[in-house]
Coordinates of C-alpha atoms in Angstrom, one line a residue:
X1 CA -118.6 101.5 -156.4
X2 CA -119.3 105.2 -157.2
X3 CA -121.0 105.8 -154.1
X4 CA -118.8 104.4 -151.5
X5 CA -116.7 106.7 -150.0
X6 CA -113.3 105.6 -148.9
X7 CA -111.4 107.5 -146.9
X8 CA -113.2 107.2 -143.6
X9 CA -113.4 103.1 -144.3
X10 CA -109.5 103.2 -143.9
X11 CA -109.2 105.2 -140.6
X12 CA -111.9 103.3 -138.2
X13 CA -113.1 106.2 -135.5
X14 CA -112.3 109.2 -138.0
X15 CA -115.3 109.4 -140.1
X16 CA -115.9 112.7 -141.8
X17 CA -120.0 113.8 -142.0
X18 CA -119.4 112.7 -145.5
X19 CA -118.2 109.6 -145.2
X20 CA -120.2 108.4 -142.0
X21 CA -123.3 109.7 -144.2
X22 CA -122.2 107.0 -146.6
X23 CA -121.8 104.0 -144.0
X24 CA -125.2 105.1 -142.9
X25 CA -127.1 104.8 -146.5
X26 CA -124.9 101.3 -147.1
X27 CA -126.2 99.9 -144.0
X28 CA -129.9 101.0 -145.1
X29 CA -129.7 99.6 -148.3
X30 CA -128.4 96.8 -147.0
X31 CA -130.9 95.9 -145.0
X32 CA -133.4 96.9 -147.4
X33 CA -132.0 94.2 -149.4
X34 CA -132.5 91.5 -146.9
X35 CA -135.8 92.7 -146.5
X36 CA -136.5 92.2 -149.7
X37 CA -135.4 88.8 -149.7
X38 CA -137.5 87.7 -146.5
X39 CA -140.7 89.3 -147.5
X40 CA -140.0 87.7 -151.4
X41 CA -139.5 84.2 -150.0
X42 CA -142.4 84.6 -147.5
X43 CA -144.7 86.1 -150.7
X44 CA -143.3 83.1 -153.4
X45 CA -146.7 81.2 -153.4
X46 CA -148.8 83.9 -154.2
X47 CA -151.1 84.1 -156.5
X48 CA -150.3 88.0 -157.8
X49 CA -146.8 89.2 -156.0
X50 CA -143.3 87.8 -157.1
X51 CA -139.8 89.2 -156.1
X52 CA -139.6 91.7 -158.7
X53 CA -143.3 93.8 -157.7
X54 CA -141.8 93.0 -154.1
X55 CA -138.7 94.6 -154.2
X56 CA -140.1 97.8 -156.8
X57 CA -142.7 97.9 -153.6
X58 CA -140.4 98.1 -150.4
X59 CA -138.5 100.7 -152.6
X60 CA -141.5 102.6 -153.4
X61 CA -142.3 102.6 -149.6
X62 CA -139.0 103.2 -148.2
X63 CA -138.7 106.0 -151.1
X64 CA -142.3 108.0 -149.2
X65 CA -141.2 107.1 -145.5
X66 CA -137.4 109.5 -146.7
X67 CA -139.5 111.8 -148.4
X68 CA -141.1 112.4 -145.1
X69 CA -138.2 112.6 -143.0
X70 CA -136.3 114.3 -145.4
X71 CA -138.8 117.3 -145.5
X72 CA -139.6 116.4 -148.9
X73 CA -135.5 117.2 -149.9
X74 CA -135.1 113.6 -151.1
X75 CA -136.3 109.9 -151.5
X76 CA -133.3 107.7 -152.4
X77 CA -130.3 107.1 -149.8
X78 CA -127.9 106.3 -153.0
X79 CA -127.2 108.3 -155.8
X80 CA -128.0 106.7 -159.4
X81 CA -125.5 106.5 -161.6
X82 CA -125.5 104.8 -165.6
X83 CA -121.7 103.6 -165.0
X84 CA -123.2 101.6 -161.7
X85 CA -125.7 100.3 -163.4
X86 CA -124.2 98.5 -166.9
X87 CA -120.5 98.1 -165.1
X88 CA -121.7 96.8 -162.0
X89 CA -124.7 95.9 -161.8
X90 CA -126.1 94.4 -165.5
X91 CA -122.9 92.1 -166.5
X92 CA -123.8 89.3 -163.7
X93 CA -127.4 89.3 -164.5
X94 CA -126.6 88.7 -168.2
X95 CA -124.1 86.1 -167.4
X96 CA -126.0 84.1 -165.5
X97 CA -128.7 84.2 -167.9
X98 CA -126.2 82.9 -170.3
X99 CA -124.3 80.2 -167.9
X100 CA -127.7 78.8 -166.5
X101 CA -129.9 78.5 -170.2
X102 CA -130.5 75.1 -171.6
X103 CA -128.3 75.3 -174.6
X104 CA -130.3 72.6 -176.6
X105 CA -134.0 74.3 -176.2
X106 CA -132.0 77.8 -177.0
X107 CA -130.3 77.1 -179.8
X108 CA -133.0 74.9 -181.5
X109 CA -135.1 77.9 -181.4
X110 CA -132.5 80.4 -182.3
X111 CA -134.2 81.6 -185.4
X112 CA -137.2 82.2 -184.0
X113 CA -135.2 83.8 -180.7
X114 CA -133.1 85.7 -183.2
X115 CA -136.4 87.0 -185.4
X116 CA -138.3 87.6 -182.1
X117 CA -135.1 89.8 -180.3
X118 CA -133.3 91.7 -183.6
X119 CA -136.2 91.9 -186.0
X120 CA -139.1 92.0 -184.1
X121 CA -137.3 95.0 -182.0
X122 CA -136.3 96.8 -184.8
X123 CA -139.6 96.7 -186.0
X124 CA -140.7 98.1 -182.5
X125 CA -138.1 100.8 -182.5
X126 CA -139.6 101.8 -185.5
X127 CA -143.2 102.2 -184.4
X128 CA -142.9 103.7 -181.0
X129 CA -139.9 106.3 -182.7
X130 CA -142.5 107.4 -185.5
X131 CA -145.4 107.8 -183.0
X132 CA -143.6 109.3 -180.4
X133 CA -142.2 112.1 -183.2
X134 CA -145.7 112.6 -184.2
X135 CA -147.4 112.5 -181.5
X136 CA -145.0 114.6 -179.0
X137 CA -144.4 117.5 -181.5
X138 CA -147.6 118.8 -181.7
X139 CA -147.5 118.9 -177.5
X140 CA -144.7 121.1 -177.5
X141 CA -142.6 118.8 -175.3
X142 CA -139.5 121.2 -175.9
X143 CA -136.3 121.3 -177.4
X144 CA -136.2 117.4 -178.5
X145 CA -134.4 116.7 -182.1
X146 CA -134.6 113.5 -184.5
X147 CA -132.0 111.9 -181.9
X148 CA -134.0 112.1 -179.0
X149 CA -137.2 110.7 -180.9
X150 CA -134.7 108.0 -182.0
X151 CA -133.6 107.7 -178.4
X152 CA -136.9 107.2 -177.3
X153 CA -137.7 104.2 -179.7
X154 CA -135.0 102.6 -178.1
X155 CA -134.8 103.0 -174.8
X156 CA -138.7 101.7 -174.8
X157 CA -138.1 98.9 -176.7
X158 CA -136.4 97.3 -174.2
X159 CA -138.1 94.8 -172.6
X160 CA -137.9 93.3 -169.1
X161 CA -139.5 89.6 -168.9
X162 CA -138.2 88.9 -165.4
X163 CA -141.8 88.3 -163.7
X164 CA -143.2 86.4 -166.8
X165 CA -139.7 84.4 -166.4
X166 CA -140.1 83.9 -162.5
X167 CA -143.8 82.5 -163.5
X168 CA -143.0 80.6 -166.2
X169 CA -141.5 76.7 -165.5
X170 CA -138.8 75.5 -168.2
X171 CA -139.6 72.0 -167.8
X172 CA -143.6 72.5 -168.1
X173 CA -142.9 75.0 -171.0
X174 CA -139.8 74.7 -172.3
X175 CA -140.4 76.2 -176.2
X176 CA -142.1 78.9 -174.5
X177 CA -139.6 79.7 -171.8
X178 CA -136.9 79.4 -174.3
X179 CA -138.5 81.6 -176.3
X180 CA -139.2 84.5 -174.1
X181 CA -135.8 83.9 -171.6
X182 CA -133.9 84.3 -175.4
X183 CA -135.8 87.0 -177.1
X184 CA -135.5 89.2 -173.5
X185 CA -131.8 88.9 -173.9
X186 CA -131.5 89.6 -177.2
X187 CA -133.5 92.5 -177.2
X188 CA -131.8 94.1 -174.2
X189 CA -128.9 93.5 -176.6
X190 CA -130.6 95.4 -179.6
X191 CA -132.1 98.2 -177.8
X192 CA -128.0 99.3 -176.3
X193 CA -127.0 98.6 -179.6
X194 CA -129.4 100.9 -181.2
X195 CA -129.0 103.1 -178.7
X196 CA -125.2 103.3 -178.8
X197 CA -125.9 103.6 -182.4
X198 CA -128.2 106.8 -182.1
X199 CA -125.6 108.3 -180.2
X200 CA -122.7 108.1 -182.2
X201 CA -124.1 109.3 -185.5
X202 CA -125.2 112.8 -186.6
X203 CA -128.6 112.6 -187.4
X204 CA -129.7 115.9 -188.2
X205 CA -129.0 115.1 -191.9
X206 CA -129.9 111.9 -192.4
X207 CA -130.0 110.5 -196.1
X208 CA -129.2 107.1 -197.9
X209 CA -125.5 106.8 -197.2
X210 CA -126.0 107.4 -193.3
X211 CA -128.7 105.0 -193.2
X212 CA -126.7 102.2 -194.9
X213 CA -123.5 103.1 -192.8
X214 CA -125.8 103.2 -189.6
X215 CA -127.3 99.4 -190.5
X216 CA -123.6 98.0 -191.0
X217 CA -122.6 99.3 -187.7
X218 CA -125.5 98.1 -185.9
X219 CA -124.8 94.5 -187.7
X220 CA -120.9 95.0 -187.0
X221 CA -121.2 95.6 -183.0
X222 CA -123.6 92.7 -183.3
X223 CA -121.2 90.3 -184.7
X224 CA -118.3 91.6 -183.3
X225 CA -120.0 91.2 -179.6
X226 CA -121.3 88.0 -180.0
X227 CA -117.6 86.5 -181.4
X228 CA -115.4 88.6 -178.3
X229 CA -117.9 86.3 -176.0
X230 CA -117.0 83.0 -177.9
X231 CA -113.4 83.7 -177.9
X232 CA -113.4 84.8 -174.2
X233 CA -115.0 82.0 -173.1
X234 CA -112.7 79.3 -175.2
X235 CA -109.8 81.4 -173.8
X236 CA -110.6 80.7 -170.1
X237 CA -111.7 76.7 -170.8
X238 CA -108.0 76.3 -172.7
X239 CA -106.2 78.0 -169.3
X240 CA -108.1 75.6 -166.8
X241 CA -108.0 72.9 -169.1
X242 CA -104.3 73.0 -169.6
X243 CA -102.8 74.2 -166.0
X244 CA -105.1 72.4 -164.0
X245 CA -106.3 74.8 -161.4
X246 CA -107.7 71.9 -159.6
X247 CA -104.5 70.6 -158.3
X248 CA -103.5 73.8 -156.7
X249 CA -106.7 75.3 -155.6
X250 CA -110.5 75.2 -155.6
X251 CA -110.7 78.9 -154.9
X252 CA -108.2 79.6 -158.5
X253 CA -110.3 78.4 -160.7
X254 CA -113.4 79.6 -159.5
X255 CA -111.7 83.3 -159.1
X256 CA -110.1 83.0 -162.9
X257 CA -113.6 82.0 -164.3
X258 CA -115.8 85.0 -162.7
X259 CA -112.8 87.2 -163.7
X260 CA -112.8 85.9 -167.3
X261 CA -116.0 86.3 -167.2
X262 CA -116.4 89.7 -166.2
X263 CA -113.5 90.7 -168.8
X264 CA -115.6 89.8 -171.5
X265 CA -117.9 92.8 -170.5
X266 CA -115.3 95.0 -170.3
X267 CA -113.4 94.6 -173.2
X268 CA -116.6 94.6 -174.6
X269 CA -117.0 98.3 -173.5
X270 CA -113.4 99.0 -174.2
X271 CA -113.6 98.1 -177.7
X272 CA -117.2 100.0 -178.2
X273 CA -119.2 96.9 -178.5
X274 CA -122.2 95.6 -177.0
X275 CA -120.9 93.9 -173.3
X276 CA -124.5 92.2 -172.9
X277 CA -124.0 90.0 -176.1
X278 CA -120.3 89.6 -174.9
X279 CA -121.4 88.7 -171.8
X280 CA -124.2 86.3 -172.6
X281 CA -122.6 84.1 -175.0
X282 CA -119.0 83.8 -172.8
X283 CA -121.8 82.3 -170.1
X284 CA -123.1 79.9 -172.6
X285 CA -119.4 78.5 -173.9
X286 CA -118.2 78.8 -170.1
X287 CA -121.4 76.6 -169.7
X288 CA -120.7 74.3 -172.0
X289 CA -116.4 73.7 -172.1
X290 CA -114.9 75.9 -169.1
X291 CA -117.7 74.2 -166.5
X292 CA -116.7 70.5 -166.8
X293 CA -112.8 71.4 -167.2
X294 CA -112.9 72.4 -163.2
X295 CA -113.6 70.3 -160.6
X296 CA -116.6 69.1 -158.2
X297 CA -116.4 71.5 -155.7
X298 CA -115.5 74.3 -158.6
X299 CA -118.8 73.4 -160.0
X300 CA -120.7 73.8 -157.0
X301 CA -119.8 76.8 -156.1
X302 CA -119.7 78.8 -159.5
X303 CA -123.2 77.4 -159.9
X304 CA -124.5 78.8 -156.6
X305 CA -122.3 82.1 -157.3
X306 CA -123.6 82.9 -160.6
X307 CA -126.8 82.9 -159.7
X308 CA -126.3 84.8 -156.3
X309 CA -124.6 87.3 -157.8
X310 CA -127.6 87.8 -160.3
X311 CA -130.1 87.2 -157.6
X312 CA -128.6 90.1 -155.4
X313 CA -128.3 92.5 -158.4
X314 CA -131.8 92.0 -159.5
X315 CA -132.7 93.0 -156.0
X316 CA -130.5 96.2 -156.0
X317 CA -131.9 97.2 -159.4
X318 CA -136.0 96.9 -158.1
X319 CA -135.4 98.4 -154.9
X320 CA -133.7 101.4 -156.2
X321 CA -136.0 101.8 -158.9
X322 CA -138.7 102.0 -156.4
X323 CA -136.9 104.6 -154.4
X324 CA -135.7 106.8 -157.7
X325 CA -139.4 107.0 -158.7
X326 CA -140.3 109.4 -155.9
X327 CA -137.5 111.7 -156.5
X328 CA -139.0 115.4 -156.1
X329 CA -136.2 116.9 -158.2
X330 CA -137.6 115.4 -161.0
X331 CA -141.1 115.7 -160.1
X332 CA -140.9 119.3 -160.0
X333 CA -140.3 120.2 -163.3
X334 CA -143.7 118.9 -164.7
X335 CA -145.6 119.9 -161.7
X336 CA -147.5 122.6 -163.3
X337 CA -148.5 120.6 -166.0
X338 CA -149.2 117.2 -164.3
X339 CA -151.9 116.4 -167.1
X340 CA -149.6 116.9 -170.2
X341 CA -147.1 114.1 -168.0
X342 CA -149.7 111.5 -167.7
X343 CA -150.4 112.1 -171.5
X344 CA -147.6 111.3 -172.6
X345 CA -146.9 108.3 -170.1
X346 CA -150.2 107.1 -171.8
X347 CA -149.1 107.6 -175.6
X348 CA -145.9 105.5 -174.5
X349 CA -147.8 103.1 -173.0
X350 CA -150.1 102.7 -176.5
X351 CA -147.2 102.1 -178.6
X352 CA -145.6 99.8 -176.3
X353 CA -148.6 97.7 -177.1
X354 CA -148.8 98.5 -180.1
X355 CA -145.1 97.7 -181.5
X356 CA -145.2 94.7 -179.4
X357 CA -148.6 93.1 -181.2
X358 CA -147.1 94.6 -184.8
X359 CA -144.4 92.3 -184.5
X360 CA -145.0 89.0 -182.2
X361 CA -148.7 88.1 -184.4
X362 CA -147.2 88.2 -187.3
X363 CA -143.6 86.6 -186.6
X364 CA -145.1 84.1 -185.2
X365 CA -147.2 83.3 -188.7
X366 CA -144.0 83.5 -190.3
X367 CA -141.6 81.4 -187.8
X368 CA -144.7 78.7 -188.2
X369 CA -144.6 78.5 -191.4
X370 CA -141.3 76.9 -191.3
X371 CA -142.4 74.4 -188.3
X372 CA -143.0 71.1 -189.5
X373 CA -144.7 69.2 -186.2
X374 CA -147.5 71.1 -183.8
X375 CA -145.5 71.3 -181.2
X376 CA -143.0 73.0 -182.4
X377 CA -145.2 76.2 -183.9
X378 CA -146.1 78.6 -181.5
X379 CA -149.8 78.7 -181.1
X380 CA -152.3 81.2 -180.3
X381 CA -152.2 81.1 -176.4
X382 CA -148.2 80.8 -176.2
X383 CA -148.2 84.0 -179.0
X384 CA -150.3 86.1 -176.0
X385 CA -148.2 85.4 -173.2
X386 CA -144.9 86.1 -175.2
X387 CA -146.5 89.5 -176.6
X388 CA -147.5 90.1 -172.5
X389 CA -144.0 89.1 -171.5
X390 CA -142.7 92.0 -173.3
X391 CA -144.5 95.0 -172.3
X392 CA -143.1 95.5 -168.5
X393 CA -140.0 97.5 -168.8
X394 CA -137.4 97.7 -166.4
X395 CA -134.1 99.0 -165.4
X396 CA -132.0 98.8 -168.7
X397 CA -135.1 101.6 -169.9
X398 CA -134.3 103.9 -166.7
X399 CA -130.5 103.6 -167.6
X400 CA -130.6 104.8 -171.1
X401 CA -133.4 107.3 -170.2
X402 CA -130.9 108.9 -167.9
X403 CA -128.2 108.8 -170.4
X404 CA -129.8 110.6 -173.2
X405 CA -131.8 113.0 -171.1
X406 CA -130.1 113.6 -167.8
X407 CA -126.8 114.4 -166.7
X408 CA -125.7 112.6 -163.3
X409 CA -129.8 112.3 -162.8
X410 CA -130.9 115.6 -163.3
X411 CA -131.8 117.9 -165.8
X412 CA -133.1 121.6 -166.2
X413 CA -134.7 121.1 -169.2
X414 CA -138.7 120.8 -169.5
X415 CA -138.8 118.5 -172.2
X416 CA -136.0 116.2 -170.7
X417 CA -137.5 116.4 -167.3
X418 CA -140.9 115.1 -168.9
X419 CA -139.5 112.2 -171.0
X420 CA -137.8 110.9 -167.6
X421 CA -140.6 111.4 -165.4
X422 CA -142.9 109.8 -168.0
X423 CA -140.4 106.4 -168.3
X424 CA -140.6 106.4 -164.6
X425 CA -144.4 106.4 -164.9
X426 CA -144.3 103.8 -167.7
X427 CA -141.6 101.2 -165.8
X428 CA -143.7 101.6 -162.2
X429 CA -147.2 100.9 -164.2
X430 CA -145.7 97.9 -166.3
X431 CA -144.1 96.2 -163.5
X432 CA -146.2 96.3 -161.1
X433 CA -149.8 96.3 -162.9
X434 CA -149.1 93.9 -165.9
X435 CA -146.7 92.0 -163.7
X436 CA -149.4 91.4 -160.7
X437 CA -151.5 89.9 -164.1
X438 CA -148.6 88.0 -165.5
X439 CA -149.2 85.2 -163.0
X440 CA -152.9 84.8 -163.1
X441 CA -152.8 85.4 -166.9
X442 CA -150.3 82.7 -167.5
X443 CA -152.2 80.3 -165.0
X444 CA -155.3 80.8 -167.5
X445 CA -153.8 80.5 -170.4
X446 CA -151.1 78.1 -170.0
X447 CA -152.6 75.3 -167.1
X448 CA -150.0 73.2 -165.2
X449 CA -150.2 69.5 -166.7
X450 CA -148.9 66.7 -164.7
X451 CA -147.4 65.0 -167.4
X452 CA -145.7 67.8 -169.6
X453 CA -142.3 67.6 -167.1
X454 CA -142.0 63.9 -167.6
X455 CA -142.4 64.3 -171.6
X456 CA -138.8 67.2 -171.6
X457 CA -136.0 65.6 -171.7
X458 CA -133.6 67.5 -169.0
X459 CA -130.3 68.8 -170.9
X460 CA -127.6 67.5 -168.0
X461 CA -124.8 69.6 -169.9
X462 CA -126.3 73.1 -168.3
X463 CA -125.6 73.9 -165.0
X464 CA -129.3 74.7 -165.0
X465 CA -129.6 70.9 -164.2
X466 CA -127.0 70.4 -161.5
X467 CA -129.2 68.6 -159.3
X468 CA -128.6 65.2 -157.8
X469 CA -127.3 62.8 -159.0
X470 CA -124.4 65.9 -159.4
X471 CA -122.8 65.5 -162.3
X472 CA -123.8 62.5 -164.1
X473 CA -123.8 62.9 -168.2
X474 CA -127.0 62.9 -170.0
X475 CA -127.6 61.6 -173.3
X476 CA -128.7 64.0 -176.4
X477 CA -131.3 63.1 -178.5
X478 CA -128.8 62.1 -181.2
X479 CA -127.3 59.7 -178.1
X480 CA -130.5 58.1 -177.4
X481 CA -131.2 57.0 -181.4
X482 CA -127.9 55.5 -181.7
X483 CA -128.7 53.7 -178.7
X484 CA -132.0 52.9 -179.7
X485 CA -130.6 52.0 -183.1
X486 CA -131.6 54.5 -185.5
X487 CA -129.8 56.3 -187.5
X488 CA -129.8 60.4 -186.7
X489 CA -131.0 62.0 -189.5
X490 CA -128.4 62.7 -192.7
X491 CA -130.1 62.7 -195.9
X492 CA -130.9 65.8 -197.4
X493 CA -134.5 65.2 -196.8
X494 CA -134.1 65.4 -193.5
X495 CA -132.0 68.1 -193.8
X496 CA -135.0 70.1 -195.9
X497 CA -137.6 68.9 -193.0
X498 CA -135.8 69.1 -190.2
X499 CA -133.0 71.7 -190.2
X500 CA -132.3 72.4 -187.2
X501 CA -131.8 68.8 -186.0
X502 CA -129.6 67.9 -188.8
X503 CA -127.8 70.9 -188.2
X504 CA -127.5 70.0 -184.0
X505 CA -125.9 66.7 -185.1
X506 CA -123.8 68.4 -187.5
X507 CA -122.9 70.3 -184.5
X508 CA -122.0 67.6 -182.4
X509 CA -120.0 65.8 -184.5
X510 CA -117.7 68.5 -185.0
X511 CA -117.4 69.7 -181.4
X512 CA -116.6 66.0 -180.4
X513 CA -113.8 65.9 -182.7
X514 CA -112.1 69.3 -182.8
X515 CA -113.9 71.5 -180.0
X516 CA -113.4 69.5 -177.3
X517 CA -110.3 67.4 -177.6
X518 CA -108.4 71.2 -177.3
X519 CA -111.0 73.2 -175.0
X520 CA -112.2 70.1 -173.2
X521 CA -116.2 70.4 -171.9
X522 CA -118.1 67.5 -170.8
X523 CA -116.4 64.1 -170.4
X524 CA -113.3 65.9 -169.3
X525 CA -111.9 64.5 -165.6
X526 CA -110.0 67.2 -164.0
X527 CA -106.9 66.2 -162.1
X528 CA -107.6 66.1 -158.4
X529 CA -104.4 65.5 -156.0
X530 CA -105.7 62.4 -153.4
X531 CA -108.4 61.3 -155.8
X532 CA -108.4 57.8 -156.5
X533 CA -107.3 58.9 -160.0
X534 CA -104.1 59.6 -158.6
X535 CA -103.6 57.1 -156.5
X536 CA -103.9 54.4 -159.6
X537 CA -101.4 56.5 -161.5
X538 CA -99.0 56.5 -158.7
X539 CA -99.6 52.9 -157.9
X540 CA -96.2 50.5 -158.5
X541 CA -96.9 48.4 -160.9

């Protein structure tokens, strides 16, 4: 990582000042981390605190107690850096999201997820790009251009729905939990995209031709992203399929499959295109073919791993948020005009909630519209808590604030210094105010029933579900109506009804018949030397 040095870690007793400073803020961090873990599992049954708030607060805290020591110098004991955060740091979070989602729920609602994360945050880059330009030029924020009003649409249109997510239960909710877990990742995914979009274009002289060019590139990296992540994925289930890892080695396949994994991203970034899309969708084919092609133990462990990894990086991000906030360096630019700071934190703010209601009311309507049962439409209550879910922001805002405004986390400029002061503000007062809320608002909106987990059927080919029995095959709904003997739906009826069903068996068919007889997936038996799979091939006959 950028911030470890060394040097001194290869000659034990010869640490340089430099190099001992760094052990030093490791071990702190460190330990901050496991703080934050304690105190989060000791805090998991209240009512307003959840691991997120809980880690943003030990970092706020630990952030005034260096202050303090520091003579007011500093308030962060690790230096923040954009490469740290979307090389290191993002790619396991997305991942797992990917690896661990219940493929059926996701992609039954994927035009809804897709309207909800591309559209709807297009339409929000929009409003909060206009307001910001008309609002911030008549403060005399500075030297900011077209681009950085751009910018700002979409570094705050990224959304960060890890506390409703943490609140939310899959099995009580799953349309809505779907629904908010998929539009979360695909609107991370937008916002870079856009971003990276922004950035690469001259925008000073913007007319038809650019605008056309600039919406085929956006829809380009989108495409482009989302196939590198299919083909990554089938790439590592044909290796472990066809050299059989398991014979050899437990520890093989589980290294190949969190290094194909992490490839994805990065050839994702070495090719220009969006690694969370990458990322996310390698998880969900890993998921689905290069999971079952390893064996028990492989399972187990990549399971756990994933979501460790995420776990721990989620942690990291919080914490150092917390800690970043209090940075005097930036403070001090907008000192002497604290009030003009807080103003425009509060016109962020506005049109935070503003582009998120211009876009979830009304995509809703129109996503019902095409719903043919009631429990499929997304009614009025489920409508507030996905608009609610989207208004905290988080660390993927920070990261691209930094990057258009900053350079290695600092900046002379007045204007700059106020835009990154003022996301600061806006990511401290989402999190932790509309996050405390999330759990007491969901609670009144959305009761616990005791029968809504017995009425979801469990979808046993996610890891999500790898609890005992271990790894015993489920049946699809398509499974259960043969069984039951009807006949899944065909006619073109149906397939005017019920599209997405149609289309899911459709799916299946295919994937049983070409997918997985060449990239394997579930029903595949991995070889195991002295299982009793063996032993009945090598028996005499």
């Amino acid at each position: 990582m950028a911030f470890l040095s060394g040097s001194g870690l290869m000659r034990p007793g010869v640490l340089s000042t430099s190099d001992h400073a760094s052990v030093v803020s490791m071990n702190l961090f460190v330990a901050l981390l496991c703080a934050c873990i304690v105190i989060g599992h000791l805090l998991e049954e209240s009512r307003w605190m959840n691991e997120s708030i809980t880690a943003l607060v030990i970092g706020l805290c630990t952030g005034v107690v260096i202050l303090l020591t520091t003579g007011g110098k500093s308030s962060h004991i690790l230096v923040f850096s954009e490469d740290l955060f979307f090389i290191y740091l993002l790619p396991p979070i997305i991942f797992n999201a990917g690896f661990q989602v219940k493929k059926k729920q996701f992609f039954r609602n994927f035009t809804t997820i897709i309207l909800f994360g591309a559209v709807g945050t297009l339409i929000s880059f929009s409003i909060i790009a206009t307001g910001a330009t008309e609002f911030f030029k008549r403060l005399d924020m500075g030297s900011l251009d077209i681009g950085d009003y751009l910018a700002i649409g979409a570094i705050f249109s990224a959304t960060d729905s890890v506390c409703t997510l943490q609140v939310l239960n899959q099995d009580e909710t799953p349309l809505l939990y779907s629904l908010v877990f998929g539009e979360g990742v695909v609107n991370d995914a937008t916002s870079v995209v856009l971003f990276n979009a922004i950035q690469s274009f001259d925008l000073t002289n913007i007319n038809f031709t650019i605008a056309l060019h600039f919406i085929g590139n956006f829809f380009y990296l989108f495409l482009t992203s989302t196939m590198l992540g299919v083909i990554t994925g089938l790439l590592s289930a044909f290796i472990i399929k066809k050299l059989y890892f398991g014979r050899h080695s437990t520890d093989r396949e589980v290294a190949l499959m969190i290094l194909m994994a992490y490839l994805s991203y990065m050839l994702a970034e070495l090719f220009y295109l969006s690694g969370i899309l990458t990322v996310f969708f390698c998880g969900i084919v890993m998921s689905h073919y290069t999971w079952h092609n390893v064996t028990e133990s492989s399972r187990v462990t990549t399971k756990h791993a994933f979501a460790t990894f995420s776990f721990v990086t989620e942690t990291f991000i919080f914490l150092y948020v917390g800690m970043d906030a209090l940075d005097i360096e930036k403070w001090r630019f907008v000192s002497n005009s604290p009030g003009k700071s807080i103003l425009v934190s509060s016109i962020l703010l506005s049109l935070i909630l503003v582009g998120r209601a211009a876009f979830v009311f009304p995509l809703s309507f129109l996503s019902n519209l095409t719903k043919k049962y009631p429990n499929e439409k997304i009614h009025i209550k489920q409508q507030i808590t996905i608009w609610w879910a989207g208004l905290m922001r988080g660390a993927v805002s920070i990261a691209l604030a930094y990057n258009q405004f900053t350079r290695s986390g600092h900046t002379q400029l007045r204007g700059n210094a106020i835009m990154i002061t003022s996301t600061i503000t806006v990511v401290l007062f989402s999190t932790v105010v509309f996050g405390l809320l999330t759990k007491p608002l969901i609670r009144l909106l959305l009761p616990a029933t005791k029968h809504s987990s017995s009425m979801v059927s469990s979808d046993a080919s996610s890891p999500k579900s790898f609890i005992l029995p271990l790894l015993e095959n489920g049946h699809d709904s398509e499974a259960d109506m043969v069984h039951q003997g009807a006949t899944p739906p065909s006619s073109l009826r149906m397939l005017l009804t019920s599209p997405t069903h149609t289309v899911h068996s459709y799916w299946r068919k295919f994937d049983d018949s070409f997918m997985r007889p060449v990239f394997g997936g579930r029903g595949f038996v991995p070889f195991v030397p002295g299982s009793p799979t063996e032993q009945s091939v090598h028996q005499p006959h």
